[in-house]
Every structure is written in structure tokens, then in C-alpha cells.
XYZ file of C-alpha atoms in Angstrom:
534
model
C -6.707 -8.046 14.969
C -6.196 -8.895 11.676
C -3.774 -6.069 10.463
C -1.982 -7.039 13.013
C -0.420 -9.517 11.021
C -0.606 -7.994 7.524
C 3.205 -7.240 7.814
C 4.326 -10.225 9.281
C 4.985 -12.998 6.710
C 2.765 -15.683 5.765
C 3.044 -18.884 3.695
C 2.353 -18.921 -0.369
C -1.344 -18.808 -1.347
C -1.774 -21.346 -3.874
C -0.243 -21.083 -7.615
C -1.306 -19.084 -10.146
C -2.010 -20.678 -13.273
C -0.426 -19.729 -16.267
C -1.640 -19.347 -19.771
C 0.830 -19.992 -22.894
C -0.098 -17.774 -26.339
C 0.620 -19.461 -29.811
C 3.691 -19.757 -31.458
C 2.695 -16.795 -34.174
C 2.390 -13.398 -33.480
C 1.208 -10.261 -35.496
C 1.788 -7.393 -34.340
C -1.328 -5.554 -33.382
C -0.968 -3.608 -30.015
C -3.755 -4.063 -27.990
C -4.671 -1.067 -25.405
C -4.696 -1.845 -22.137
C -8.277 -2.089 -21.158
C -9.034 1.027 -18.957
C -10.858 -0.120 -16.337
C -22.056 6.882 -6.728
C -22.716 6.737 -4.073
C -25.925 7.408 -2.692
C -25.284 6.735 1.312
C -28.327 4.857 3.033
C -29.150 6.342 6.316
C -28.797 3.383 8.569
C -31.685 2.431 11.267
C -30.957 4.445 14.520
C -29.095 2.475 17.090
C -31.482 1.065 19.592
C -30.831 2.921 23.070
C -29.793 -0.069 25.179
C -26.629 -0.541 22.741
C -25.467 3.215 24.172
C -21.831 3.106 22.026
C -21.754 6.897 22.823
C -18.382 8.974 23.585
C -19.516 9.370 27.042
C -20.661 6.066 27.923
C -17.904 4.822 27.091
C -15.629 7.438 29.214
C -18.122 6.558 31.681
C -17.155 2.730 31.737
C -13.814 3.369 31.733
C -13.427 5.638 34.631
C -15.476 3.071 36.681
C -14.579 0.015 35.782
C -10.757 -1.200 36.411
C -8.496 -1.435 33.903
C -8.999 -3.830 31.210
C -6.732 -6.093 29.282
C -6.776 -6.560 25.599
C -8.184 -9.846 25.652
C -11.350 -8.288 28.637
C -11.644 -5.469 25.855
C -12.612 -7.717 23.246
C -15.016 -10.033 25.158
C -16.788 -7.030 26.474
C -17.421 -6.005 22.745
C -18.630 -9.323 21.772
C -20.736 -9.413 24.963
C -22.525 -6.080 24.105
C -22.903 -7.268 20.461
C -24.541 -10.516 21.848
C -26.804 -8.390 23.581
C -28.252 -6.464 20.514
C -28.314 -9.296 18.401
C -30.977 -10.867 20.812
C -32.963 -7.314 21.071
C -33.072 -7.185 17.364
C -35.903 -9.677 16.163
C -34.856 -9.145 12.712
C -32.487 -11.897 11.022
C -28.702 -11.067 11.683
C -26.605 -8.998 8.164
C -24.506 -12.484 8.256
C -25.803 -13.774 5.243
C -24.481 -11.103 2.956
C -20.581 -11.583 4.040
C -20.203 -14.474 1.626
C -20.422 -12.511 -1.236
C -16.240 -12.150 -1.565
C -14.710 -15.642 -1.881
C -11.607 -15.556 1.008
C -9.625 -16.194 -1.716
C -10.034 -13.298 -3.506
C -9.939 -10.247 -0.826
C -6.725 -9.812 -0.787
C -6.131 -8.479 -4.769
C -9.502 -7.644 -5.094
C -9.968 -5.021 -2.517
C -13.011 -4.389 -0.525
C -14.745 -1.288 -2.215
C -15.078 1.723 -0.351
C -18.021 3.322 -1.904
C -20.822 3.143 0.728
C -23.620 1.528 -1.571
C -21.286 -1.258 -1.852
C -21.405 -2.370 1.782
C -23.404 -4.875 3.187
C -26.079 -2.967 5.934
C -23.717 -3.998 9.301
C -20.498 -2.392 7.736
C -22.672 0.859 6.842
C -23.832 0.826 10.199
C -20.468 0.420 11.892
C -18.817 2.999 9.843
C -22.161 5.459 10.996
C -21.237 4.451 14.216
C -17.779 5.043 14.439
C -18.558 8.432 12.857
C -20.804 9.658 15.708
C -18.305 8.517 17.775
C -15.257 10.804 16.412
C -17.640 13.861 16.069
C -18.219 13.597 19.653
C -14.668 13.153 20.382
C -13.982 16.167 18.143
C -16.697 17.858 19.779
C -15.310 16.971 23.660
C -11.647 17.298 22.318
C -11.233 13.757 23.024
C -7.790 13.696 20.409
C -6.040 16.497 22.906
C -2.948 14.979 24.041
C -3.652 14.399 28.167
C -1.099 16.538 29.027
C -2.921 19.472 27.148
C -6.267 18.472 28.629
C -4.827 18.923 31.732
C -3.806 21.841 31.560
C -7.098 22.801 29.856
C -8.834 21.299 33.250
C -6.746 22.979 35.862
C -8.663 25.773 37.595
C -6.922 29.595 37.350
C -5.192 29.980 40.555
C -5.587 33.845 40.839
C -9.618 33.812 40.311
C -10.149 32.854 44.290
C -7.223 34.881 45.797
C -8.130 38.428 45.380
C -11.636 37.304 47.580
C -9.256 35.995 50.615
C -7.678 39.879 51.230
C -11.106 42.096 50.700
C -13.143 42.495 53.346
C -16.017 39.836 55.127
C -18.647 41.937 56.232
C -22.095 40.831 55.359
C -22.486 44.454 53.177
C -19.549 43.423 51.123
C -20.397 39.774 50.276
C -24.106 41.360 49.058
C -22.586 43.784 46.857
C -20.359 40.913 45.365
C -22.987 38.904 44.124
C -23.800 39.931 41.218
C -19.830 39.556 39.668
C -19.931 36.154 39.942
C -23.263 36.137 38.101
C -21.281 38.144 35.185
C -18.172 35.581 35.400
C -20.860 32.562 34.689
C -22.614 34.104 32.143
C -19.713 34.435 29.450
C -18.724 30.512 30.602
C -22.319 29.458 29.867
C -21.389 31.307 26.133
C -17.947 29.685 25.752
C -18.646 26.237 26.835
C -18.953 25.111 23.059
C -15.103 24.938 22.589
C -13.885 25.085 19.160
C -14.356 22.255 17.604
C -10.894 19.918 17.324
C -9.253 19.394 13.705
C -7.583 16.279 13.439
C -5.976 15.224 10.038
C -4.155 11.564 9.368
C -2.176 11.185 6.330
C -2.712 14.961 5.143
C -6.755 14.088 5.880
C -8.949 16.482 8.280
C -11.845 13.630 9.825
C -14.915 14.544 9.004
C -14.467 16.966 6.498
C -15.875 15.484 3.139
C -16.038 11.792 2.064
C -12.098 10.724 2.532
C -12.889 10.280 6.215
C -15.157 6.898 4.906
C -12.395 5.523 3.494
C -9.878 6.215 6.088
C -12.399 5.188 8.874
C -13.123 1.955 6.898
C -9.648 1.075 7.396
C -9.274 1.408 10.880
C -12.494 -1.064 10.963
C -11.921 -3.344 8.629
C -8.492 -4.001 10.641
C -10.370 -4.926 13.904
C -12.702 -6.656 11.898
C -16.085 -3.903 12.376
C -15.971 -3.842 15.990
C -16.444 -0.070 16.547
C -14.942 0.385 20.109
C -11.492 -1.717 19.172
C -11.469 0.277 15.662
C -11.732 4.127 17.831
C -9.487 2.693 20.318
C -6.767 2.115 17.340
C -7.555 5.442 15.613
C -7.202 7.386 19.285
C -3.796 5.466 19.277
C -2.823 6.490 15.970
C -3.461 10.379 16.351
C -1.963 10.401 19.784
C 1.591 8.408 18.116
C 1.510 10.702 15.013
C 1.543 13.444 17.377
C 4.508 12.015 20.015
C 6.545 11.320 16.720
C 5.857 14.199 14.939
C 5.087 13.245 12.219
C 4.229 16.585 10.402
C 7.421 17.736 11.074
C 8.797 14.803 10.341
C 7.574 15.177 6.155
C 10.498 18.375 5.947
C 13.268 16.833 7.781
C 16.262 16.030 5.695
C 17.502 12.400 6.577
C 19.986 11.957 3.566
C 19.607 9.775 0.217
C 21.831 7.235 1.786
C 18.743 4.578 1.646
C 16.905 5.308 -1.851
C 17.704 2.166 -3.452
C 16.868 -0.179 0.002
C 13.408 1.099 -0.871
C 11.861 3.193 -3.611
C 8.357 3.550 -5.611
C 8.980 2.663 -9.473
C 5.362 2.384 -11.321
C 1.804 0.959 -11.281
C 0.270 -2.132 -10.799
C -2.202 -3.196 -13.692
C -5.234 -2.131 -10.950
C -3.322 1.156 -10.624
C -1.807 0.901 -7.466
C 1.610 2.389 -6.781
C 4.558 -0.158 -6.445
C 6.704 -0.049 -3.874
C 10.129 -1.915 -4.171
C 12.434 -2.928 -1.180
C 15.240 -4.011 -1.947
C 17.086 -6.017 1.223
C 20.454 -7.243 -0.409
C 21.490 -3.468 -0.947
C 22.569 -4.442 3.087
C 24.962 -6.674 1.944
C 27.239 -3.602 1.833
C 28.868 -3.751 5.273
C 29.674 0.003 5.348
C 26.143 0.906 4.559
C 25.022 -1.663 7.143
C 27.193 -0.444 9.822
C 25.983 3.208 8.869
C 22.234 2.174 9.859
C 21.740 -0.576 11.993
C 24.774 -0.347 14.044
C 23.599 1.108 17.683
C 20.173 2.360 18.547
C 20.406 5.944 17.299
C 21.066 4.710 13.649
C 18.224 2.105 13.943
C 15.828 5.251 15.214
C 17.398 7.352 11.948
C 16.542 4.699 10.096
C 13.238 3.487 11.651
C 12.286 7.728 11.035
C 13.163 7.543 6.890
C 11.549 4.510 6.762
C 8.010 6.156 8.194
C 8.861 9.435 6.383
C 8.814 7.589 3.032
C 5.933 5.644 3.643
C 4.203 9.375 4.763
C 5.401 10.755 1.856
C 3.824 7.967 -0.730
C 0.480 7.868 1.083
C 0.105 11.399 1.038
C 0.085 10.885 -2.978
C -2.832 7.905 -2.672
C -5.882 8.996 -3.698
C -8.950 8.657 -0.294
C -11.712 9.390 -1.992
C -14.182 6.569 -2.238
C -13.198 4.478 -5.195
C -9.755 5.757 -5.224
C -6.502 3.770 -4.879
C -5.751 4.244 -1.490
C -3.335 1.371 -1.056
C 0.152 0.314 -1.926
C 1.500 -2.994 -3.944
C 4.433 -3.896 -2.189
C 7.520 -6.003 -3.765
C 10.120 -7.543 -1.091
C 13.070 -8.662 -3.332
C 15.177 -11.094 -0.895
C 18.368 -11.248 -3.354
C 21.023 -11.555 -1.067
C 19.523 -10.641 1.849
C 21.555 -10.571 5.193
C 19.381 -13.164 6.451
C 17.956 -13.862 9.974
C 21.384 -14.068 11.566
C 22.078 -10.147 11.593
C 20.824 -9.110 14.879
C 20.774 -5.400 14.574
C 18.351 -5.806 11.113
C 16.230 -8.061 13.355
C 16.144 -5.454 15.892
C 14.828 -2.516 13.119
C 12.640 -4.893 11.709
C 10.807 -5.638 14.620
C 10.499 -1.857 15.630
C 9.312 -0.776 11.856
C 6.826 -3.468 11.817
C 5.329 -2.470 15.083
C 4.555 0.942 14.306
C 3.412 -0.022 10.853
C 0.966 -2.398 12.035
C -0.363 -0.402 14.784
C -0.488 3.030 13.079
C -1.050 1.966 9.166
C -3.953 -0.397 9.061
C -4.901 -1.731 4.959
C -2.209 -0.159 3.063
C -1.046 -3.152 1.493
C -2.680 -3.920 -1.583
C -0.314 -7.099 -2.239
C 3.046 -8.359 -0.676
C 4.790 -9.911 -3.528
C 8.209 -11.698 -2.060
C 11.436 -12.322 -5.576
C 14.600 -14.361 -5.506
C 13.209 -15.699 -2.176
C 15.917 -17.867 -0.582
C 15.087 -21.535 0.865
C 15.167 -20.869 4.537
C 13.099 -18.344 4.432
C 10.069 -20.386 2.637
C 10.891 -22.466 5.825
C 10.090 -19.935 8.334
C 6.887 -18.638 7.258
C 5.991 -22.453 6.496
C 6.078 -22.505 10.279
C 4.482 -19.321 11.572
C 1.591 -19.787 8.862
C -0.900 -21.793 10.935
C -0.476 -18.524 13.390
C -2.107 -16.083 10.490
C -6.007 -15.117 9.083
C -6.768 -16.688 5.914
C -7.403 -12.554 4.815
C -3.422 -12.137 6.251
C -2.332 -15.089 4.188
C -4.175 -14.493 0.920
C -2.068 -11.092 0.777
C 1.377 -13.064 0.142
C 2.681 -14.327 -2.788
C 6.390 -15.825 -3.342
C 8.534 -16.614 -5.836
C 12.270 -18.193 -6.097
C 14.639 -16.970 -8.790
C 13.823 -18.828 -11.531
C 10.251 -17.515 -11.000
C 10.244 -14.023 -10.184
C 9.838 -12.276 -13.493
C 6.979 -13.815 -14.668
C 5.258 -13.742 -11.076
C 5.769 -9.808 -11.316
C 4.032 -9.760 -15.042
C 1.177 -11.295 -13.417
C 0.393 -7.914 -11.591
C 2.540 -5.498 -13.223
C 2.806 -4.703 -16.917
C 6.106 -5.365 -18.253
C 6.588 -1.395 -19.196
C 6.248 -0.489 -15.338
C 8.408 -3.551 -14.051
C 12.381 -2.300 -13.580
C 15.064 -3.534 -15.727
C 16.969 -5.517 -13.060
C 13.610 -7.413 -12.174
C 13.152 -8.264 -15.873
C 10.909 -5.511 -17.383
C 11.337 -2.662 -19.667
C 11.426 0.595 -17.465
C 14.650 2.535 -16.818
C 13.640 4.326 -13.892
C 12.405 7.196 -15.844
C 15.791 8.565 -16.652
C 16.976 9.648 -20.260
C 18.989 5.984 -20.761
C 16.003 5.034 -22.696
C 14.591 8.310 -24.717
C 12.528 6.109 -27.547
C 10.289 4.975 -25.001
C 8.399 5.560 -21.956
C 6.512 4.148 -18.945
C 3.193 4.586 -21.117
C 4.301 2.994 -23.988
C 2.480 -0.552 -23.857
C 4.611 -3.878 -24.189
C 3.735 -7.490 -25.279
C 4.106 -10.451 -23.766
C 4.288 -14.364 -25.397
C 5.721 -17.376 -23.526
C 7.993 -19.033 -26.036
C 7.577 -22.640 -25.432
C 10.394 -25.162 -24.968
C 12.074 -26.098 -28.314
C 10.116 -23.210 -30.538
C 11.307 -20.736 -32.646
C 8.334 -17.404 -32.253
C 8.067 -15.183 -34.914
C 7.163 -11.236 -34.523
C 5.295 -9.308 -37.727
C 5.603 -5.634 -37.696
C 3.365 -4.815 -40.813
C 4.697 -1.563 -42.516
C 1.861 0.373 -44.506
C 3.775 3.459 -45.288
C 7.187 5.046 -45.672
C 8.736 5.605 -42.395
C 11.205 5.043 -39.394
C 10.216 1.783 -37.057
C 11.976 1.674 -33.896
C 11.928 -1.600 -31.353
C 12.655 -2.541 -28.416
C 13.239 -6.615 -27.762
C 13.625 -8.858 -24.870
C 13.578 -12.304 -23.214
C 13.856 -12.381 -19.674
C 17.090 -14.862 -19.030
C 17.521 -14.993 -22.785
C 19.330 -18.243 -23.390
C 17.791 -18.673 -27.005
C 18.886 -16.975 -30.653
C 17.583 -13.687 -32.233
C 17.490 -12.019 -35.578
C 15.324 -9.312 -37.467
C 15.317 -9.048 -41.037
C 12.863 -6.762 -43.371
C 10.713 -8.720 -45.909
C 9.742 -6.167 -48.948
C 6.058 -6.361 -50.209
C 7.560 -6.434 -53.784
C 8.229 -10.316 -54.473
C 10.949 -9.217 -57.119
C 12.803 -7.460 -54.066
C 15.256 -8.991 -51.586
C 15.265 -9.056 -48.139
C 17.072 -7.233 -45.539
C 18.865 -8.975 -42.897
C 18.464 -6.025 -39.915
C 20.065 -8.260 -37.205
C 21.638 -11.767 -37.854
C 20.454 -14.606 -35.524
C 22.740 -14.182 -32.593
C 22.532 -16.342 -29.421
C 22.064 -13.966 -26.529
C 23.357 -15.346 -22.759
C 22.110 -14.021 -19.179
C 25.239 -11.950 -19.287
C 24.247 -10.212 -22.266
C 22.382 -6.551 -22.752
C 18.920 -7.259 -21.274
C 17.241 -5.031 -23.814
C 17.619 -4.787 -27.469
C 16.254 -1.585 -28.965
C 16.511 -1.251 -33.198
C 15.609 1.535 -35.383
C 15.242 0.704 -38.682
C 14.157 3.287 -41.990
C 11.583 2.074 -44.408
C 10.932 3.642 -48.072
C 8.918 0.572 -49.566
C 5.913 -1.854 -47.948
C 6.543 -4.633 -46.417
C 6.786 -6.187 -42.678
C 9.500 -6.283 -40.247
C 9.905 -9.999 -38.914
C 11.771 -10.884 -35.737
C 12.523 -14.200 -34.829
C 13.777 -15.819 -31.777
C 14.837 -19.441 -31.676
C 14.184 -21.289 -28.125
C 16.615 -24.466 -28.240
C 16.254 -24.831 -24.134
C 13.910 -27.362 -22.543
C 12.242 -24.240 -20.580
C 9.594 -21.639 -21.241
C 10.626 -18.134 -21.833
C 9.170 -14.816 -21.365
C 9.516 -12.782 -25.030
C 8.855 -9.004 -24.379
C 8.753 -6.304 -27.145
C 7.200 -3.144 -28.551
C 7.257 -0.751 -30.985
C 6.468 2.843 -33.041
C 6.004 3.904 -36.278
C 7.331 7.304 -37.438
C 5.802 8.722 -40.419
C 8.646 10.762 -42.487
């Protein structure tokens, strides 16, 4: 149950803390530190357990119908049961090994060595149990099985007009025999092929990772996690979702949500953006009856198909998405019809996309809504919880540097990327940036040391700016002058958020930038730079 609530919104997990660099800086660009699996055959099951396919089938054709709630106590009934057969200690011990505080970021690995001896033998279990549903074609839709089940009418009808006479019923003995022998051949159908997210189960090791998602949101219980993945093929197959990936649903909605970047763990961010709804027209144009909510409800899930199909399953891999929520302006909870899509999209996402959420970062976050989850919090997992983080306004910027290198974070939120258009041709996504918190009433100076003739371009900027910059070019020489490159100007909010320079060189030296923090607040100083040789 505990994806269940991953998209729902929690309260804040406790600060971060925040570490201050001192006043002087040379420049020396650091390089961002670039960060098998031998699978143990688990101890067979012991026979009473019997978590086969077709005991299970079985039970449920006897038994009434169950409720969610009878479901779950007639797992933990059956696990009681083993856990008394078995003499040897429980697995429990080994669980404590991740703090709760640190799941969330630091994701459960999904290389098999790395799981504790119950997960391994869940995940064998839940295995066996898909084979044999791929085996029995358990994932056939029911109206295909059906038909599949229904006997040929025309087989017994010829029989009715022949002849009964004792001498013809002998004679027709033996074509029955022939009809039953090729059924005896046949009877091992071709096996099913089931994919999910562009991944056939059971093909090579992707299936682990995908399968340890559907358990690790029903928390290992094996029945509840094949009961969700039976679920999920039989919705991707109602909603079409293959054909779904080609349709054409317009570009109306690319900035409400787009993918811009990395993570600093590598993960894929994912921005959306909620105050682009401010614009009635566009409002109107999705959420205004039920059809538009369904359009929209169908980009939404094509996008998210789209980006998982470009995650990488294989164990070890980055198989799930950082998410940032920006709440700028949102519409707020008053707009019914957003309430309505909201509560449709997060159904389907919880119940059909278990762990993709690496991290649900929430910007510009507005009072009330602080409020809200303030209240609902007590309702949520500590492993739910743990996955939030918010930030107001005055806060958001350096809350996204704490996961996302300034190079990969967009302009608008207070980084140095452009969207990877040609605005910004001197630099690129990969081109590292540095980060110093100017403190309150400090001037920070910047050394670029030159060591050769050549062209040295920059790019500058605090986030809010509200303090003074210059740049000026000190010659080695001490009989030279200086060169003032930029006079100390006091840059406002309002201003140009970046500052690129490009300044030629014939002599040694060092470039020296200087900005001049008169406010009682920290700031966030950002820059880089590159050196070409003539």
C-alpha cells in the first residue's frame, strides 16, 4: 500500500543543512565526481506455503469474493503460518540496514546480491508465479479467454444427421481417437508475451527490476504485488497504451510539463509547471468538460510513457524519475475541474506506475498549501513522506542546487541551462558550474589564472542578484596597468539573469571578478568558464 500514496502530498521532511564556502575563490574547476550480480538460488518454498498460479485460481473460484482489507489478512495469515514452520530465525534483522530517513534519495538497489534473503525470495516467488501465468495465459484479457474456452459448435452436429446403427458407431471410433491425439500435441499453447513500459517479462534481467517495483509497492507481499501487476497489464491493454505512444495530441501542454536535465545521481528531471493554468483560455481548452479532462488525462500518461521508455531497467540502472512541482501561481484548490483531472491522473498513476519517483521536490510553494499537507501528513508512510521536499520562494533555488547541478537547473528556476536551444552557443549542459554562498555583507572575489595567450569567455550569476559586480584583468607584469573589463554595476531582480563575457588575452595574468554583497542575506554566486588557446 505504500505507493499508494507516493503521489499524494506529504508534509516537509526535515531541513537540509547547508554548508557556506570561504569568501576567496580560485578558480580551479573541479570534475564532477563520476560516480554483479551473482543471483543466489533461494531455498525452495516449503510445500505447505503452496503460492502457486493454480492454488491460487483454486482459492479464488471457491472461496467468495474478498475485499481488499480480507485480501491482505489472508496474506499475513499464510505468512504467519510459514514463519512458525520455519525453525530458522526470521530475515527481520537485516531490514535495518537503510535508515527510514534515507530511502527515499537513496534508492533501494536493484542488483540481486544486494537484497536481504526474504526480498530475493519474494522476487523468486513472484517470478514462478508470472511464468505460470505466462504459461496458462493468465494476462489474456477474459473476454479473449472466453472465447478461447468456448467449445466449436459444428464439431458435434455433423454426428446428430449420420446414421445410429451399432455398425456405424464401431466404425467411428477410431476418428475421435485421431481428433484427441493432435489436442494431446497442442495443449502446450504458445507461451504469452507480455511487455510493460517497452519490457517483455521474463526475458533477460529488466524483468527484476520491474518486478521489484511492483513488490516493493505492496511492501514484498507476493500475492498483493501479482494482483497489482495483473491490474496493470489488463489497464495498459483497455487504454491502449501502445497505441497510445503514436497518437498526436498537440503541443498545446509542453510547458505545463516537460523533462529539462539530470539530477546529480543521474536521474532525469521532470518539471511541471502548474501556473502555466493561470491562462484562462488554455484552462478552458483542457479542463473544461470531461472529454478535455480525458485528452488531457491521455497526454499526461503518453508523456510519462514516453520518458520511461528512455529509463534505463537493467539492474543498477536509473529506472526512476526526479520530479519538480513548481506551484508559482497555481490555480489553487478552488478550481474544480483541475481537482477533478488531478484526482483521475493520480489514480491511474498510483495504481499502474508503482516507484517511479525518485524525489518530489515542491518551488514557490504558496502558504495554504503547506497547510493542507500539514493536515493529511499523519495519514502517510514515513517511506511516502521522506520522498517530499518543499520550498517557498525565497528558497527554491538553492533547494534545487541541492540535487541538481546548477548547469542542468533552467534559467527561470535560477540555473544556467537554456533549454538546449542556440540562445546560449558558448556553453552547454556539460559544461560544469560553481557554486559559493556569498555571505551577508561580503564582497567574493573570482581568480581566473591566465597561463597563455588566448580568448577567456564567462558566464556569471547570482540568483536574485541584489549586490554589485565588476571584472577587471590584472597583468602579471607589475609595470603594466590593469584592465577594467566590466565596472562594478549593481544588478536588481529585474535585471539579465546571466552575464556571459568574452574577453582576449596576449600577456599573463588573471582575470578577477568581484561581486559586492551589501544585503543582510546570503546569496547564491554561480559562474564558469573556458579558455581558448589562439
Amino acid at each position: 500500500m505504500a505507493e499508494k500514496e507516493e503521489y499524494q502530498n506529504p508534509t516537509p521532511p526535515p531541513p537540509v543543512t547547508e554548508t557556506e564556502q570561504p569568501p576567496s575563490t580560485a578558480t580551479a574547476v573541479k570534475e564532477p565526481a563520476v560516480t554483479s550480480q551473482t543471483e543466489e538460488q533461494p531455498p525452495a518454498a516449503p510445500a505447505v506455503e503452496n503460492r502457486s498460479l493454480a492454488a491460487m485460481m483454486e482459492k479464488e473460484a471457491s472461496a467468495p469474493e474478498k475485499t481488499k482489507e480480507d485480501v491482505v489478512v489472508a496474506a499475513d495469515s499464510v505468512e504467519k503460518v510459514d514463519e512458525k514452520e520455519k525453525q530458522p530465525p526470521p530475515v527481520q534483522p537485516e531490514e535495518p540496514k537503510i535508515p527510514q530517513t534515507l530511502i527515499s534519495f537513496k534508492e533501494e538497489s536493484n542488483v540481486i546480491a544486494d537484497l536481504s534473503d526474504s526480498e530475493r525470495k519474494a522476487l523468486q516467488e513472484l517470478k514462478q508465479l508470472v511464468q505460470e501465468a505466462l504459461n496458462s495465459r493468465h494476462f489474456t484479457s477474459p473476454k479473449e479467454e472466453e472465447k478461447e474456452k468456448r467449445p466449436p459448435p459444428s464439431s458435434d452436429a455433423p454426428k446428430t444427421d449420420g446414421p445410429s446403427s451399432e455398425s456405424d458407431k464401431s466404425t467411428e471410433i477410431k476418428p475421435p481417437q485421431e481428433q484427441q491425439a493432435p489436442a494431446e500435441v497442442a495443449p502446450p499453447p504458445a507461451e504469452e508475451e507480455v511487455s510493460i513500459w517497452g519490457v517483455p517479462l521474463l526475458k533477460d534481467d529488466r524483468t527484476d527490476v520491474i518486478l521489484l517495483k511492483f513488490l516493493r509497492a505492496r511492501d514484498f507481499k507476493v500475492r498483493d504485488a501479482f494482483v497489482m501487476i495483473k491490474n496493470t497489464i489488463q489497464w495498459r491493454k483497455d487504454f491502449g497504451i501502445e497505441a497510445l505512444l503514436n497518437e498526436d495530441l498537440g503541443d498545446d501542454l509542453e510547458k505545463v510539463v516537460f523533462m529539462h536535465g539530470f539530477d546529480r545521481d543521474g536521474h532525469p528531471v521532470c518539471y511541471n509547471v502548474y501556473g502555466e493554468f493561470q491562462n484562462k483560455q488554455l484552462y478552458a481548452k483542457t479542463f473544461s468538460d470531461e472529454e478535455k479532462r480525458m485528452k488531457f488525462l491521455r497526454w499526461r500518461i503518453q508523456f510519462l510513457e514516453r520518458s520511461i521508455r528512455k529509463l534505463n531497467f537493467r539492474p543498477g540502472g536509473v529506472s526512476t524519475i526526479f520530479q519538480v512541482n513548481d506551484l508559482k501561481n497555481s490555480p489553487g484548490p478552488g478550481k474544480r475541474e483541475l481537482r477533478i483531472a488531478t484526482k483521475q491522473a493520480l489514480q491511474l498513476l498510483q495504481d499502474n506506475y508503482p516507484e517511479f519517483v525518485a524525489k518530489q521536490v515542491f518551488i514557490n510553494v504558496p502558504w495554504w498549501y503547506l497547510a493542507f499537507h500539514t493536515m493529511i501528513s499523519p495519514f502517510m508512510t514515513q517511506r511516502t513522506k521522506s520522498k517530499f521536499v518543499f520550498a517557498g520562494p525565497s528558497k527554491s533555488a538553492e533547494t534545487l542546487f541541492k540535487y541538481i547541478s546548477p548547469e542542468h537547473v533552467p534559467i527561470q528556476y535560477g540555473g544556467l541551462s537554456v533549454d538546449y536551444c542556440d540562445c546560449n552557443p558558448e556553453f552547454t549542459i556539460d559544461d560544469p558550474a560553481t557554486e559559493i554562498t556569498v555571505k551577508p555583507a561580503t564582497k567574493q572575489n573570482v581568480e581566473i589564472i591566465i597561463y597563455e595567450k588566448c580568448t577567456v569567455v564567462w558566464e556569471i550569476r547570482v540568483v536574485g542578484w541584489e549586490v554589485s559586480y565588476g571584472a577587471e584583468f590584472v597583468p602579471e607584469a607589475k609595470d603594466k596597468y590593469t584592465i577594467i573589463i566590466q565596472k562594478p554595476t549593481k544588478l536588481s531582480p529585474t535585471d539579465e539573469p546571466v552575464v556571459c563575457h568574452r574577453f582576449k588575452v596576449d600577456e599573463l595574468g588573471k582575470i578577477l571578478l568581484t561581486v559586492d554583497n551589501p544585503t543582510s542575506k546570503k546569496k547564491k554566486l554561480l559562474y564558469r568558464f573556458k579558455v581558448e588557446p589562439f
